[in-house]
Tab-separated table of C-alpha atoms in Angstrom:
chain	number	residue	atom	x	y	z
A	266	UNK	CA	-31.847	5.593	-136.196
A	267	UNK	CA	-28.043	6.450	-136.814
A	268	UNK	CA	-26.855	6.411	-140.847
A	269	UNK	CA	-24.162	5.005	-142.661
A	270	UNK	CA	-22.429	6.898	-145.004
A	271	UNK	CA	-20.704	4.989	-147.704
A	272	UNK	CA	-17.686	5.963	-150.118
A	273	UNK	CA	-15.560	5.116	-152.317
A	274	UNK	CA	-12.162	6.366	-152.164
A	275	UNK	CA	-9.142	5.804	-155.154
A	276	UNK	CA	-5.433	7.464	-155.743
A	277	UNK	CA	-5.897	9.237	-158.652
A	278	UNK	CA	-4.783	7.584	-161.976
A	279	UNK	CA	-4.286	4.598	-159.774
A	280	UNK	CA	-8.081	4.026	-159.406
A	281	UNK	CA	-8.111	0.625	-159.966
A	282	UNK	CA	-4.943	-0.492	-158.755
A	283	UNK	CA	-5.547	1.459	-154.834
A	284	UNK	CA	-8.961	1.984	-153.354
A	285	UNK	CA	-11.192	1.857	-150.440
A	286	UNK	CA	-14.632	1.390	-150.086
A	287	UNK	CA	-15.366	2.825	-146.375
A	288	UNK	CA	-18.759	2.709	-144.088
A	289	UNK	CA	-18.591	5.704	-141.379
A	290	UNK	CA	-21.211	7.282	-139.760
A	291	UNK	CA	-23.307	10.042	-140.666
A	292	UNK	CA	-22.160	11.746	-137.295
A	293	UNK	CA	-18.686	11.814	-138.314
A	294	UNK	CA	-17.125	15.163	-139.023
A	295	UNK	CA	-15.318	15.566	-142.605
A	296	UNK	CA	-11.992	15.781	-140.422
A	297	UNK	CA	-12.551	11.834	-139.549
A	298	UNK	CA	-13.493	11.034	-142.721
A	299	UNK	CA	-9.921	12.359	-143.896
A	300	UNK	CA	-7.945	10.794	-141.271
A	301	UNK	CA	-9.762	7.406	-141.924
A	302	UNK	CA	-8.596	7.875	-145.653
A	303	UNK	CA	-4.992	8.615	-144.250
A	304	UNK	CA	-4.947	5.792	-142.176
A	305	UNK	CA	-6.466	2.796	-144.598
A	306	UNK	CA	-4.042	4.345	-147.641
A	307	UNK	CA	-1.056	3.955	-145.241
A	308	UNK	CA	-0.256	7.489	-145.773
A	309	UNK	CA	1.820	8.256	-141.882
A	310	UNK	CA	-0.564	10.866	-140.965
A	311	UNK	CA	2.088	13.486	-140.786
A	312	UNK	CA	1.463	16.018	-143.420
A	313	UNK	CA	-0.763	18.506	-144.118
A	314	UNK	CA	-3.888	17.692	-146.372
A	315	UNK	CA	-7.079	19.463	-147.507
A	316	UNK	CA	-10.502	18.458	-149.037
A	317	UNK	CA	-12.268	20.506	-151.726
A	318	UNK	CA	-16.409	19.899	-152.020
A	319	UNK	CA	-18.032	22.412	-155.094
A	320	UNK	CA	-16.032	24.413	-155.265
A	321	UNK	CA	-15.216	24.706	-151.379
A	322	UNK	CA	-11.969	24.242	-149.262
A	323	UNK	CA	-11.723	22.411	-146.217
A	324	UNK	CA	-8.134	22.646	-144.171
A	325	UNK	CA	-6.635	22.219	-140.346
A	326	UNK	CA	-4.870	25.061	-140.980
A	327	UNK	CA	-4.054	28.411	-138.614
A	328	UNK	CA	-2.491	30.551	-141.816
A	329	UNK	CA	-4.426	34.248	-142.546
A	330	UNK	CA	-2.097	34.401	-145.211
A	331	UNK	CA	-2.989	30.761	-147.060
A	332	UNK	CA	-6.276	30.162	-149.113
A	333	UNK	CA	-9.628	30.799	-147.505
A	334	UNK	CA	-11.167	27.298	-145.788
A	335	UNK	CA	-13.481	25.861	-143.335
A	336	UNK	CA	-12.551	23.691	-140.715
A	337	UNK	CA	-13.439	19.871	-141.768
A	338	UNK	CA	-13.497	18.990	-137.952
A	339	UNK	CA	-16.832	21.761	-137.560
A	340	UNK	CA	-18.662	20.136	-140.301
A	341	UNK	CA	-20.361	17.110	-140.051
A	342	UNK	CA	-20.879	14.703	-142.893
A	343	UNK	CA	-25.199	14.936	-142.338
A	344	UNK	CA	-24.958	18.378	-142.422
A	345	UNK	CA	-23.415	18.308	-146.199
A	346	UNK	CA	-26.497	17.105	-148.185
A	347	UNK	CA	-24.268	14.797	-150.036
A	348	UNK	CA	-25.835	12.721	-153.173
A	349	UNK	CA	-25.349	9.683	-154.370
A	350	UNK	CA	-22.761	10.495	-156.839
A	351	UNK	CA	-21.165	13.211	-155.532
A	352	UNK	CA	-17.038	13.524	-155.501
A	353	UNK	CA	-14.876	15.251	-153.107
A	354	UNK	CA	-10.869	15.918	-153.338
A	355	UNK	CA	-8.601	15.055	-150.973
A	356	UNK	CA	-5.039	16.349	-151.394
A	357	UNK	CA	-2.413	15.044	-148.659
A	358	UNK	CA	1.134	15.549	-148.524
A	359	UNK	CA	1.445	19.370	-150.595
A	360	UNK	CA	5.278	18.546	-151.235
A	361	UNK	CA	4.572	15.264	-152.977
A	362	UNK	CA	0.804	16.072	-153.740
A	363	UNK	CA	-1.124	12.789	-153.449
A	364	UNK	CA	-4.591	13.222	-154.631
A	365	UNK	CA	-7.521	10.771	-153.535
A	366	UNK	CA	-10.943	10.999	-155.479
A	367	UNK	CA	-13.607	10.564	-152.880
A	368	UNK	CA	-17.370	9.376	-153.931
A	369	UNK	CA	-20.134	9.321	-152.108
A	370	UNK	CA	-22.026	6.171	-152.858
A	371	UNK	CA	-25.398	6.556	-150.330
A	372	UNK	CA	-26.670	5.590	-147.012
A	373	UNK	CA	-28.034	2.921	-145.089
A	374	UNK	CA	-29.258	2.330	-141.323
A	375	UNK	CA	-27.019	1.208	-139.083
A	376	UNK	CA	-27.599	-1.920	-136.902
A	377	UNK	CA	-28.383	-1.024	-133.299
A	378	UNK	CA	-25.101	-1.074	-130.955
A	379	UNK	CA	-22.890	-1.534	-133.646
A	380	UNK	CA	-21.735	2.225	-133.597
A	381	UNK	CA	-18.154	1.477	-132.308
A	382	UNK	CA	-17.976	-0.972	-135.432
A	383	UNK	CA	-17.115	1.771	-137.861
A	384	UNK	CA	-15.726	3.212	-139.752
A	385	UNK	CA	-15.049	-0.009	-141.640
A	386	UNK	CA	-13.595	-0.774	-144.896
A	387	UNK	CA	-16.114	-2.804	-147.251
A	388	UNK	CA	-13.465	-3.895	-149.829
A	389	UNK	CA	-10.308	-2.610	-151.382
A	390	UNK	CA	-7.141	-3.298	-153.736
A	391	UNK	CA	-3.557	-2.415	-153.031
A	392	UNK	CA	-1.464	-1.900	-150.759
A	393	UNK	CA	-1.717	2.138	-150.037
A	394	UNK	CA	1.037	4.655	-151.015
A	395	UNK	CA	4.309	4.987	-150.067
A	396	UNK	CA	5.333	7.603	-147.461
A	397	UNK	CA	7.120	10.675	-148.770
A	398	UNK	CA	7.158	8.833	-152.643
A	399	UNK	CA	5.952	10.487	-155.158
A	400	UNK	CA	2.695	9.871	-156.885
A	401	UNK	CA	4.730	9.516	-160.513
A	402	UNK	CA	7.162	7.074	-158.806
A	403	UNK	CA	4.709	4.823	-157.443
A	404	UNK	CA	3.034	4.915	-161.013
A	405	UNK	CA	5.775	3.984	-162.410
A	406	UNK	CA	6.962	1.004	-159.939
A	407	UNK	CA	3.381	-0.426	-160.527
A	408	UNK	CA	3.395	-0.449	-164.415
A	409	UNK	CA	6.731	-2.145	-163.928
A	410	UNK	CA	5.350	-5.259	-161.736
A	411	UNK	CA	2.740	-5.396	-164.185
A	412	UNK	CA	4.977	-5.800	-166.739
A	413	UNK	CA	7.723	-8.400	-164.967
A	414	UNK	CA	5.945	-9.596	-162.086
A	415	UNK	CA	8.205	-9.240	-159.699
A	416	UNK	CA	7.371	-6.408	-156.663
A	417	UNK	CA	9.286	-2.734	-156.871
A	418	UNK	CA	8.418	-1.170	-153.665
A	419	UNK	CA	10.453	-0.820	-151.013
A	420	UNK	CA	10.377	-1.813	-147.272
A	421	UNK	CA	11.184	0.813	-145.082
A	422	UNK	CA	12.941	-2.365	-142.913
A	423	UNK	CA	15.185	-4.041	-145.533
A	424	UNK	CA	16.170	-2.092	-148.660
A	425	UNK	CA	16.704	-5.176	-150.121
A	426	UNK	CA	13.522	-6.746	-149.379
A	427	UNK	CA	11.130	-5.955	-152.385
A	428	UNK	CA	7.133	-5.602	-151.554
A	429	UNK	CA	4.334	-5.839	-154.067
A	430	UNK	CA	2.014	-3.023	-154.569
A	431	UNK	CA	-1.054	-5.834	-154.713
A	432	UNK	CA	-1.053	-6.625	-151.122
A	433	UNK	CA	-4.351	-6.053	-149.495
A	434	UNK	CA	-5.775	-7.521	-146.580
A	435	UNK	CA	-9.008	-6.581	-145.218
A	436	UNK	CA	-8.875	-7.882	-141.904
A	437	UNK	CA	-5.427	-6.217	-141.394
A	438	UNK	CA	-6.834	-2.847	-142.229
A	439	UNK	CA	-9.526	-2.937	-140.220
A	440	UNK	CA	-8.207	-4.362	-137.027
A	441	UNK	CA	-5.696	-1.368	-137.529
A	442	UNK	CA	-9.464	0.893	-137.339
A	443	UNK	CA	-9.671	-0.304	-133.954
A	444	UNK	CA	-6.339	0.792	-132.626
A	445	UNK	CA	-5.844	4.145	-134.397
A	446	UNK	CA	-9.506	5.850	-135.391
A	447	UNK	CA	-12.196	5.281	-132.339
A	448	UNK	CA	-11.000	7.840	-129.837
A	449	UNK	CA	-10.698	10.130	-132.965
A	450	UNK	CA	-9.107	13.543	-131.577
A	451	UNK	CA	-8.258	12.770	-128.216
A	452	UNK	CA	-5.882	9.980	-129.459
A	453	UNK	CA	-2.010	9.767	-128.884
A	454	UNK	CA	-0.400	6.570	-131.050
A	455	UNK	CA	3.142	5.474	-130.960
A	456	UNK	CA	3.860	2.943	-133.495
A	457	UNK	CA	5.393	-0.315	-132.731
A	458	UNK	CA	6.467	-2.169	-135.996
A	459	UNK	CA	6.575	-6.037	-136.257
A	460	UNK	CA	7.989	-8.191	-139.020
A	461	UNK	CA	5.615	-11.352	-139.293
A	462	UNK	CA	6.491	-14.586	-140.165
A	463	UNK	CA	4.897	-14.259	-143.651
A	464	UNK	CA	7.363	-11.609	-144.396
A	465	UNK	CA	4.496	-8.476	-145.041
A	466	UNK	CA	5.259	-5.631	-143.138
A	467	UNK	CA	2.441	-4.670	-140.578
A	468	UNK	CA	2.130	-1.304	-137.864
A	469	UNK	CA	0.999	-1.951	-134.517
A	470	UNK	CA	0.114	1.257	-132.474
A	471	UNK	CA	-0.641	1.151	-128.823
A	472	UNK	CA	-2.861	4.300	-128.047
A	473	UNK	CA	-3.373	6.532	-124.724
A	474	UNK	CA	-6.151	8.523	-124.722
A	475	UNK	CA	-6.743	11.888	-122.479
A	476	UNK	CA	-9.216	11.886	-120.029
């Protein structure tokens, strides 16, 4: 019977103020684990990012000159003999450096036919970072609504337009799963954004997929 794999994911010294706890399967490469992590943490999925497991670099990367690392999309998460406990690194973005803690909570079966269900996020808090902002910035913009209330991030569709860092909504984020992560590597997404009535900003992407 297929596994579940089950993590916990948090921006560092934001643990408790942006996380993800995420179901994928066992047969999922560390590569898909990463881009799930990009796309729940609204992160754009353009920039460069790298995973670290004792001691041991991961990276996409086609450098002879840059650190030594495995590809993440050769190993698969059953292969890694992860523990209940363990932590991996994430780093994505190396100009602005954002670093998500990644630990591994344990498995369970998954429910026959349910395999295109995941991955899935479990439960979470906040609303993900902010593209090309750094991690200091956002920090700082949180401790502020904390201290007045009143939201300090901006929309990237009216300046003017203040959004609060709390915003979470589970449903969102995973009806977002289905559009962007099943056909994994042999995806192409084009974003359509929408403006809805209750005035959060959501990402729409329509998806072809090669054949």
């Amino acid at each position: 019977m297929a596994e579940l794999y089950s993590f916990h994911v948090a921006v560092k010294e934001m643990e408790d103020k942006i996380w993800r706890d995420i179901d994928i399967s066992a047969k999922s490469t560390l590569a898909q684990l990463a881009y799930t992590i990009m796309v729940v943490f609204n992160t754009g999925r353009d920039h460069m990012f790298c995973l670290y497991y004792k001691g041991k670099r991961y990276e996409l990367r086609f450098d002879p000159d840059g650190p030594k690392a495995s590809r993440p999309n050769r190993v698969h998460l059953e292969k890694m003999k992860l523990a209940p406990g363990d932590e991996l690194t994430m780093i994505y973005d190396y100009g602005c450096n954002w670093e998500f803690q990644i630990t591994f909570k344990g498995t369970r079966p998954m429910e026959p036919g349910k395999g295109n269900h995941y991955p899935h996020v479990t439960a979470g808090a906040g609303r993900g970072i902010i593209k090309d902002m750094f991690p200091g910035e956002l920090l700082e913009r949180i401790e502020k609504e904390d201290q007045t209330g009143e939201p300090q991030l901006p929309s990237m569709f009216n300046k003017e337009h203040l959004l609060s860092y709390k915003y979470f909504d589970l449903k969102d984020i995973n009806y977002g799963f289905i559009w962007e992560c099943q056909a994994g590597d042999r995806t192409v997404s084009c974003p359509v954004h929408y403006h809805w009535p209750d005035k959060q900003e959501r990402m729409v992407r329509f998806h072809c997929t090669y054949v």
